Amino acid sequence: MADLTTIFAGIRSPNPFWLASAPPTDKAYNVVRAFEAGWGGVVWKTLGEDPPVVNVSSRYGAMSYNGTRIAGFNNIELITDRPLQINLDEIRQVKRDWPDRAVVVSLMVPCVESAWKNILPQVEDTGCDGIELNFGCPHGMSERNMGAAVGQVPEYVQMVTEWCKLHSRMPVIVKLTPNITNILAPARAAKDGGADAVSLINTIMSICEVDLDAMAPTPVVDGLGTHGGYCGPAVKPVALRMVGDIAREPDLQGLPISGIGGVSTWRDAAEFIALGAGNVQVCTAAMHRGFRIVEDMIDGLSNWMDSKGYRTIADFRGAAVKNYVHWGDLNLNFRTIAEIDQDLCIKCGLCHIACEDTSHQSIAKLRVDGARRYEVIEEECVGCNLCAHVCPVEGCITMVPQASTLPKLVWANHPNNPMRVPEPAE
Ligand SMILES: Cc1cc2nc3c(=O)[nH]c(=O)nc-3n(C[C@H](O)[C@H](O)[C@H](O)COP(=O)(O)O)c2cc1C
């Protein structure tokens, strides 16, 4: 049986599934029920200074697509709106009662050293396992020069991280905002500031919908709307890319990464871990389906690891990083061609329409013995994958790599590249 135990930034948990800082971790009641369900750890909903923030009503928007509820999720909530002392007391009790689970506390206070110096000992005194610095919240708090307003300025990220390392002994995880062009800059700043790890992504600035009756972005608050933070399954590709960028960067090697963003299944988690994450955090999927989703996550990951012969998370962590390369490193001589399994094909014609109207006219529509039949014109097919993506039947269209005697050819050496430096023999 696979061992799912993880030690992330020195913090041990029985599995890599943590709940991200958000409503599921806002109070002891939730966190205890999450631990009963099997979650390996939590990042407590972000604490701030007293008096607590004030939230609006309503708070959530969602992107439902073609019958799929909550493909993406959006919120305009702030950090916790409960008094600091109540949270601290609950954290102390929960950690005492659940010593084998990770309890990390998310923090956001103004960008002045005295504010951090004041809150850090109070948090450390709870016995929690570490802190996560919320440099990501893209709404409400950023207008107060906190959250993403800090995360978007690498110098601030480094400065606050240094204060936290100076004024506490706890492991410091820096949570990064995706609302930035180059994720490597704040990741480097966190490392330079002494961070024990980074976590990403926080939410993406967004408007999910415009209510065409109210004529306002949703969620509508007394006739008005504002941008919120986007998360859920739709953001997973953005998060994976940013995690991969950090994991493959030579000067960031050894910096642990907690993967966040659209993790809903064990497979999502495995993908983040394969791209270099040491664990994952989950918010939207738990808000959508409840805490018990972790049972399937644990079983699924464990079974898959068994099937692959991985005994520990470390056995496959980062295994995909070396294969995540820059475009210029891809082999231009590699060729793949679509193949249609005629026994599985339901003759819907979607592949033909997509290819005929928008791609390379490489799927022929035929009549054979009076029946419709779709066939790939191999000479025309560029292997773009569109037909396989539009096909509604799993496994019906596959992309078949073509045998080739040509050597690997990258853009730097391609004859069409005006910047190419010819080989001396040419
Ligand atoms: C309603 C809501 C409230 C959130 N509050 C916080 C917060 O207080 N602190 C924080 O660091 N992230 C907060 N987040 C962001 C999540 O922790 C997480 O980074 C993000 O939702 C992406 O993960 P997901 O796709 O699994 O939801 C919040 C997210 C949601 C949906």
Coordinates of C-alpha atoms and ligand atoms in Angstrom, one line a residue:
M1 CA 0.0 0.0 0.0
A2 CA 1.3 3.5 -0.9
D3 CA 2.3 5.7 1.9
L4 CA 0.7 9.2 1.4
T5 CA 2.5 10.8 4.3
T6 CA 4.0 14.2 3.4
I7 CA 6.5 16.4 5.1
F8 CA 6.0 19.9 3.6
A9 CA 8.3 22.7 4.7
G10 CA 9.0 20.6 7.8
I11 CA 5.2 20.1 8.5
R12 CA 4.1 16.5 8.6
S13 CA 0.6 15.4 7.5
P14 CA -0.9 12.0 6.9
N15 CA -1.8 12.8 3.3
P16 CA -1.0 15.6 0.8
F17 CA -4.6 16.9 0.8
W18 CA -5.0 20.2 2.7
L19 CA -7.9 22.5 2.7
A20 CA -7.0 26.0 1.5
S21 CA -7.5 29.1 3.5
A22 CA -11.2 30.0 2.8
P23 CA -14.7 29.5 4.3
P24 CA -14.1 25.7 4.8
T25 CA -11.4 26.5 7.3
D26 CA -13.0 29.6 8.9
K27 CA -13.8 28.0 12.3
A28 CA -13.1 25.0 14.5
Y29 CA -16.5 23.5 13.7
N30 CA -15.6 23.2 10.0
V31 CA -12.0 22.2 10.6
V32 CA -12.9 19.4 13.0
R33 CA -15.4 18.0 10.6
A34 CA -12.8 18.2 7.8
F35 CA -10.3 16.3 9.9
E36 CA -12.9 13.7 10.8
A37 CA -13.5 13.2 7.0
G38 CA -9.7 12.6 6.6
W39 CA -8.1 15.8 5.4
G40 CA -4.4 15.8 6.1
G41 CA -4.2 19.5 7.0
V42 CA -5.8 22.9 6.8
V43 CA -4.7 26.5 6.2
W44 CA -6.9 28.4 8.5
K45 CA -9.0 31.2 6.9
T46 CA -6.8 34.3 6.8
L47 CA -6.6 36.2 10.2
G48 CA -6.1 39.9 10.3
E49 CA -6.1 42.7 12.9
D50 CA -9.0 43.6 15.1
P51 CA -11.5 45.0 14.6
P52 CA -12.4 42.4 12.0
V53 CA -13.4 43.2 8.4
V54 CA -17.0 43.6 7.3
N55 CA -18.3 41.4 4.5
V56 CA -21.0 42.2 1.9
S57 CA -24.0 40.1 0.9
S58 CA -24.1 38.4 -1.5
R59 CA -20.5 37.2 -2.1
Y60 CA -20.2 34.5 -4.8
G61 CA -20.5 34.3 -8.6
A62 CA -20.1 31.2 -10.7
M63 CA -19.3 30.2 -14.2
S64 CA -21.6 27.3 -15.1
Y65 CA -21.0 25.9 -18.6
N66 CA -23.2 23.7 -20.7
G67 CA -24.9 22.1 -17.7
T68 CA -21.7 21.9 -15.6
R69 CA -22.3 23.8 -12.4
I70 CA -19.4 25.7 -11.0
A71 CA -16.9 25.2 -13.7
G72 CA -15.4 28.3 -12.3
F73 CA -16.1 30.2 -9.0
N74 CA -15.7 33.8 -8.0
N75 CA -15.9 35.5 -4.6
I76 CA -15.8 39.0 -3.2
E77 CA -15.2 38.0 0.4
L78 CA -12.5 39.4 2.5
I79 CA -10.4 37.7 5.2
T80 CA -12.0 36.3 8.3
D81 CA -14.7 38.5 9.9
R82 CA -14.4 36.8 13.3
P83 CA -12.5 38.4 16.2
L84 CA -8.8 37.4 16.3
Q85 CA -8.9 36.0 19.8
I86 CA -11.7 33.6 19.0
N87 CA -9.8 32.3 16.1
L88 CA -6.6 31.9 18.1
D89 CA -8.4 30.0 20.9
E90 CA -10.0 27.7 18.4
I91 CA -6.7 27.0 16.5
R92 CA -5.0 26.2 19.8
Q93 CA -7.7 23.7 20.7
V94 CA -7.9 22.1 17.3
K95 CA -4.1 21.6 17.1
R96 CA -4.2 20.1 20.6
D97 CA -7.0 17.7 19.6
W98 CA -5.5 16.7 16.2
P99 CA -1.7 16.6 16.7
D100 CA -1.2 14.4 13.6
R101 CA -2.8 16.9 11.2
A102 CA -1.2 20.0 9.7
V103 CA -2.7 23.3 11.0
V104 CA -1.2 26.3 9.2
V105 CA -2.5 29.8 9.9
S106 CA -3.0 32.3 7.1
L107 CA -2.1 35.9 7.9
M108 CA -2.7 39.3 6.4
V109 CA -1.9 42.5 8.3
P110 CA -0.8 45.9 7.1
C111 CA 2.6 46.2 5.5
V112 CA 4.4 47.6 8.5
E113 CA 6.8 45.7 10.7
S114 CA 5.1 46.5 13.9
A115 CA 1.8 44.9 12.7
W116 CA 3.6 41.6 11.9
K117 CA 5.7 41.8 15.1
N118 CA 2.5 42.1 17.1
I119 CA 0.5 39.2 15.6
L120 CA 3.3 36.6 15.0
P121 CA 3.9 35.7 18.7
Q122 CA 0.1 35.4 19.3
V123 CA -0.2 33.0 16.4
E124 CA 3.0 31.0 17.4
D125 CA 1.6 30.6 20.9
T126 CA -1.4 28.6 19.6
G127 CA 1.0 25.7 18.8
C128 CA 0.1 25.8 15.1
D129 CA 2.5 24.2 12.6
G130 CA 3.3 27.3 10.5
I131 CA 2.0 30.4 8.8
E132 CA 1.0 31.2 5.2
L133 CA 1.3 34.8 4.1
N134 CA -1.8 35.8 2.1
F135 CA -0.2 38.1 -0.6
G136 CA -2.9 37.1 -3.0
C137 CA -6.4 38.4 -2.2
P138 CA -7.2 40.5 -5.3
H139 CA -10.2 42.4 -4.0
G140 CA -11.1 44.5 -1.0
M141 CA -7.9 43.9 0.9
S142 CA -5.7 45.0 -2.0
E143 CA -7.4 48.4 -2.0
R144 CA -6.1 48.6 1.6
N145 CA -2.6 47.9 0.4
M146 CA -2.6 44.3 1.5
G147 CA -3.1 40.9 -0.3
A148 CA -2.3 41.2 -4.0
A149 CA -1.1 44.7 -3.5
V150 CA 1.9 43.2 -1.7
G151 CA 2.1 40.1 -3.8
Q152 CA 2.5 42.1 -7.0
V153 CA 5.6 43.9 -5.7
P154 CA 8.5 41.5 -5.2
E155 CA 10.4 43.9 -2.9
Y156 CA 7.4 43.9 -0.5
V157 CA 7.1 40.1 -0.7
Q158 CA 10.7 39.8 0.4
M159 CA 10.5 42.4 3.1
V160 CA 7.4 40.9 4.8
T161 CA 8.8 37.4 4.5
E162 CA 12.0 38.6 6.2
W163 CA 10.0 40.2 9.1
C164 CA 8.1 36.9 9.6
K165 CA 11.4 34.9 9.7
L166 CA 12.9 37.5 12.1
H167 CA 10.0 37.6 14.5
S168 CA 8.9 33.9 14.6
R169 CA 10.3 30.4 14.5
M170 CA 7.4 29.0 12.5
P171 CA 7.8 27.7 8.9
V172 CA 6.7 30.5 6.5
I173 CA 4.8 29.6 3.4
V174 CA 4.3 32.6 1.0
K175 CA 1.0 32.4 -0.9
L176 CA 1.5 33.9 -4.4
T177 CA -1.0 35.9 -6.5
P178 CA -1.5 34.8 -10.1
N179 CA -2.4 38.4 -11.0
I180 CA 1.1 39.2 -12.2
T181 CA 2.9 38.7 -15.5
N182 CA 6.0 36.8 -14.3
I183 CA 5.4 34.4 -11.3
L184 CA 9.1 33.8 -11.0
A185 CA 9.7 37.3 -9.6
P186 CA 7.6 37.0 -6.4
A187 CA 8.7 33.4 -6.0
R188 CA 12.3 34.5 -6.0
A189 CA 11.6 37.3 -3.6
A190 CA 9.9 34.9 -1.2
K191 CA 13.0 32.6 -1.4
D192 CA 15.4 35.5 -0.9
G193 CA 13.3 36.6 2.1
G194 CA 13.9 33.2 3.7
A195 CA 10.5 31.6 2.9
D196 CA 10.3 27.9 3.7
A197 CA 7.9 27.3 0.8
V198 CA 5.5 29.0 -1.6
S199 CA 1.9 28.1 -2.3
L200 CA 0.0 29.0 -5.4
I201 CA -2.3 30.2 -6.8
N202 CA -4.6 32.5 -5.0
T203 CA -7.6 33.7 -7.0
I204 CA -7.6 35.5 -10.4
M205 CA -9.2 38.9 -10.8
S206 CA -12.5 38.3 -12.6
I207 CA -16.0 39.1 -13.4
C208 CA -18.0 35.9 -13.8
E209 CA -21.1 37.3 -15.4
V210 CA -23.1 40.4 -16.0
D211 CA -26.7 40.3 -14.7
L212 CA -28.5 41.6 -17.8
D213 CA -31.6 42.6 -15.7
A214 CA -29.7 44.4 -13.0
M215 CA -27.1 45.5 -15.6
A216 CA -24.3 44.8 -13.1
P217 CA -21.5 42.3 -12.6
T218 CA -22.4 39.4 -10.3
P219 CA -22.6 38.9 -7.4
V220 CA -24.9 42.0 -7.3
V221 CA -24.7 43.9 -4.0
D222 CA -27.6 46.4 -3.8
G223 CA -27.5 47.0 -7.5
L224 CA -23.7 47.2 -7.9
G225 CA -21.0 44.6 -8.5
T226 CA -17.2 44.5 -8.3
H227 CA -14.4 42.2 -9.6
G228 CA -13.7 39.2 -7.5
G229 CA -11.3 36.3 -7.3
Y230 CA -11.7 33.4 -9.7
C231 CA -11.0 29.8 -8.7
G232 CA -12.3 26.2 -9.2
P233 CA -11.7 23.7 -12.1
A234 CA -11.4 26.5 -14.7
V235 CA -8.2 27.9 -13.1
K236 CA -6.3 24.6 -12.9
P237 CA -4.4 25.2 -16.2
V238 CA -3.2 28.6 -15.0
A239 CA -2.1 27.2 -11.7
L240 CA -0.4 24.1 -13.1
R241 CA 1.6 26.4 -15.5
M242 CA 2.7 28.7 -12.7
V243 CA 3.7 25.7 -10.4
G244 CA 5.6 24.2 -13.3
D245 CA 7.4 27.5 -14.0
I246 CA 8.7 27.7 -10.5
A247 CA 9.5 24.0 -10.2
R248 CA 11.8 24.0 -13.3
E249 CA 13.6 27.2 -12.6
P250 CA 17.2 26.4 -11.7
D251 CA 17.7 29.0 -9.0
L252 CA 14.4 28.0 -7.3
Q253 CA 15.3 24.4 -6.9
G254 CA 14.6 23.1 -3.4
L255 CA 11.8 25.6 -2.7
P256 CA 8.8 23.5 -1.7
I257 CA 5.6 24.3 -3.6
S258 CA 2.0 23.8 -2.4
G259 CA -0.2 23.4 -5.4
I260 CA -3.6 25.2 -5.3
G261 CA -6.2 25.9 -8.0
G262 CA -8.9 23.7 -9.3
V263 CA -7.9 20.6 -7.5
S264 CA -11.1 18.5 -7.5
T265 CA -9.9 14.9 -7.9
W266 CA -6.9 12.6 -7.0
R267 CA -5.8 13.0 -10.6
D268 CA -5.6 16.8 -10.3
A269 CA -3.5 16.3 -7.2
A270 CA -1.2 13.8 -8.9
E271 CA -0.7 16.2 -11.8
F272 CA 0.3 19.1 -9.5
I273 CA 2.7 16.7 -7.6
A274 CA 4.2 15.4 -10.9
L275 CA 4.8 19.0 -11.8
G276 CA 6.7 19.6 -8.6
A277 CA 4.2 20.3 -5.8
G278 CA 4.9 18.8 -2.4
N279 CA 1.2 18.8 -1.5
V280 CA -2.1 20.3 -2.7
Q281 CA -4.7 22.6 -1.2
V282 CA -8.4 22.5 -2.1
C283 CA -11.1 25.1 -1.7
T284 CA -13.8 25.2 -4.4
A285 CA -14.3 21.4 -4.8
A286 CA -14.9 21.1 -1.0
M287 CA -17.3 24.1 -1.1
H288 CA -19.1 22.4 -4.0
R289 CA -19.3 18.8 -2.9
G290 CA -18.4 18.8 0.8
F291 CA -15.6 17.4 2.9
R292 CA -16.1 13.8 2.0
I293 CA -14.5 14.2 -1.4
V294 CA -11.2 13.6 0.3
E295 CA -12.1 9.9 0.7
D296 CA -12.1 9.4 -3.1
M297 CA -8.9 11.6 -3.3
I298 CA -7.1 9.4 -0.9
D299 CA -8.3 6.1 -2.3
G300 CA -7.7 7.2 -5.9
L301 CA -4.2 8.5 -5.3
S302 CA -3.3 5.5 -3.3
N303 CA -4.6 3.0 -5.9
W304 CA -2.9 4.9 -8.8
M305 CA 0.4 4.9 -6.9
D306 CA 0.1 1.2 -6.2
S307 CA -0.6 0.6 -9.9
K308 CA 2.5 2.5 -10.9
G309 CA 4.7 1.1 -8.2
Y310 CA 5.2 4.4 -6.4
R311 CA 5.5 3.8 -2.6
T312 CA 5.7 7.4 -1.5
I313 CA 4.7 10.8 -2.8
A314 CA 8.4 11.6 -3.2
D315 CA 8.7 8.7 -5.7
F316 CA 6.8 10.7 -8.4
R317 CA 7.0 14.3 -7.1
G318 CA 8.5 16.5 -9.9
A319 CA 8.6 13.5 -12.3
A320 CA 7.1 15.7 -15.1
V321 CA 9.2 18.8 -14.5
K322 CA 12.1 17.7 -16.8
N323 CA 9.5 17.2 -19.6
Y324 CA 8.0 20.7 -19.2
V325 CA 10.2 22.7 -21.6
H326 CA 10.2 25.9 -23.5
W327 CA 8.6 25.8 -26.9
G328 CA 11.9 26.2 -28.6
D329 CA 13.0 22.8 -27.2
L330 CA 10.2 20.9 -28.9
N331 CA 11.1 18.5 -31.8
L332 CA 9.9 20.0 -35.1
N333 CA 10.4 16.7 -36.9
F334 CA 8.0 14.8 -34.6
R335 CA 4.7 14.0 -36.3
T336 CA 1.4 12.5 -35.1
I337 CA -1.7 11.7 -37.1
A338 CA -5.3 11.2 -36.0
E339 CA -6.8 7.7 -36.2
I340 CA -10.5 7.1 -36.0
D341 CA -11.7 3.8 -34.5
Q342 CA -14.5 2.9 -36.8
D343 CA -16.1 0.5 -34.3
L344 CA -16.4 3.3 -31.7
C345 CA -17.4 6.1 -34.2
I346 CA -21.1 7.1 -33.8
K347 CA -20.9 9.0 -37.2
C348 CA -21.9 12.3 -35.5
G349 CA -19.6 14.2 -37.9
L350 CA -18.3 16.7 -35.3
C351 CA -14.6 15.8 -36.2
H352 CA -15.3 16.4 -39.9
I353 CA -17.1 19.8 -39.3
A354 CA -14.4 21.1 -37.0
C355 CA -11.6 20.0 -39.3
E356 CA -13.3 21.1 -42.5
D357 CA -14.5 24.6 -41.2
T358 CA -11.6 25.6 -39.0
S359 CA -8.5 23.4 -39.5
H360 CA -6.8 21.4 -42.3
Q361 CA -9.6 19.7 -44.2
S362 CA -8.2 16.3 -43.4
I363 CA -11.2 14.3 -42.4
A364 CA -13.2 13.1 -45.3
K365 CA -17.0 12.5 -45.2
L366 CA -17.8 9.4 -47.2
R367 CA -20.7 7.1 -48.0
V368 CA -19.8 3.5 -47.9
D369 CA -22.6 1.0 -48.8
G370 CA -25.1 3.7 -48.0
A371 CA -23.7 4.4 -44.5
R372 CA -21.8 7.5 -43.4
R373 CA -18.1 7.1 -42.7
Y374 CA -15.4 9.5 -41.6
E375 CA -11.8 8.9 -42.6
V376 CA -8.6 10.7 -41.9
I377 CA -6.7 12.0 -45.0
E378 CA -3.2 11.3 -43.6
E379 CA -1.3 13.5 -46.1
E380 CA -3.3 16.5 -44.9
C381 CA -3.4 15.8 -41.2
V382 CA -1.0 18.0 -39.1
G383 CA -1.8 16.2 -35.9
C384 CA -3.4 19.3 -34.3
N385 CA -5.6 17.2 -31.9
L386 CA -8.8 19.2 -32.6
C387 CA -10.8 16.2 -33.8
A388 CA -9.8 14.2 -30.7
H389 CA -11.0 17.1 -28.5
V390 CA -14.3 17.6 -30.2
C391 CA -15.1 13.8 -30.5
P392 CA -17.8 13.0 -27.8
V393 CA -16.7 9.3 -27.6
E394 CA -13.8 8.5 -25.2
G395 CA -11.0 6.8 -27.1
C396 CA -12.6 7.0 -30.5
I397 CA -10.0 9.3 -32.0
T398 CA -6.4 8.8 -31.0
M399 CA -3.3 10.6 -32.1
V400 CA -0.7 8.1 -33.4
P401 CA 3.0 9.1 -33.4
Q402 CA 4.6 8.4 -36.8
A403 CA 7.8 6.5 -37.0
S404 CA 10.6 8.7 -38.4
T405 CA 14.2 8.4 -39.3
L406 CA 14.7 12.2 -39.0
P407 CA 16.8 13.4 -36.1
K408 CA 15.4 15.8 -33.5
L409 CA 15.2 19.3 -34.9
V410 CA 14.5 22.3 -32.7
W411 CA 13.7 25.9 -33.8
A412 CA 17.2 27.2 -33.0
N413 CA 18.6 24.9 -35.7
H414 CA 15.7 25.1 -38.2
P415 CA 16.5 26.4 -41.7
N416 CA 13.5 28.8 -41.5
N417 CA 14.9 30.5 -38.4
P418 CA 16.5 33.8 -39.5
M419 CA 18.5 33.8 -36.3
R420 CA 20.0 30.3 -36.9
V421 CA 23.7 30.0 -36.7
P422 CA 24.7 27.4 -39.4
E423 CA 26.7 24.4 -38.4
P424 CA 30.4 24.9 -39.3
A425 CA 30.2 22.1 -41.9
E426 CA 27.3 23.7 -43.8
Ligands
LIG1 C1 -15.0 32.2 -0.9 C2 -13.5 32.1 -0.9 C3 -12.8 32.8 0.1 C4 -11.4 32.7 0.1 N1 -10.7 33.3 1.1 C5 -9.3 33.2 1.1 C6 -8.6 33.7 2.2 O1 -9.2 34.2 3.2 N2 -7.3 33.6 2.2 C7 -6.6 33.1 1.2 O2 -5.4 33.0 1.2 N3 -7.3 32.6 0.1 C8 -8.6 32.6 0.1 N4 -9.3 32.1 -1.0 C9 -8.5 31.4 -2.1 C10 -8.3 29.9 -1.9 O3 -7.6 29.7 -0.7 C11 -7.6 29.3 -3.1 O4 -6.4 29.9 -3.2 C12 -8.4 29.5 -4.4 O5 -9.8 29.4 -4.1 C13 -8.0 28.5 -5.4 O6 -8.3 27.1 -5.0 P1 -9.6 26.3 -5.6 O7 -9.6 26.4 -7.1 O8 -9.4 24.9 -5.0 O9 -10.8 27.0 -5.0 C14 -10.7 32.1 -1.0 C15 -11.4 31.4 -2.0 C16 -12.8 31.5 -1.9 C17 -13.6 30.7 -3.0

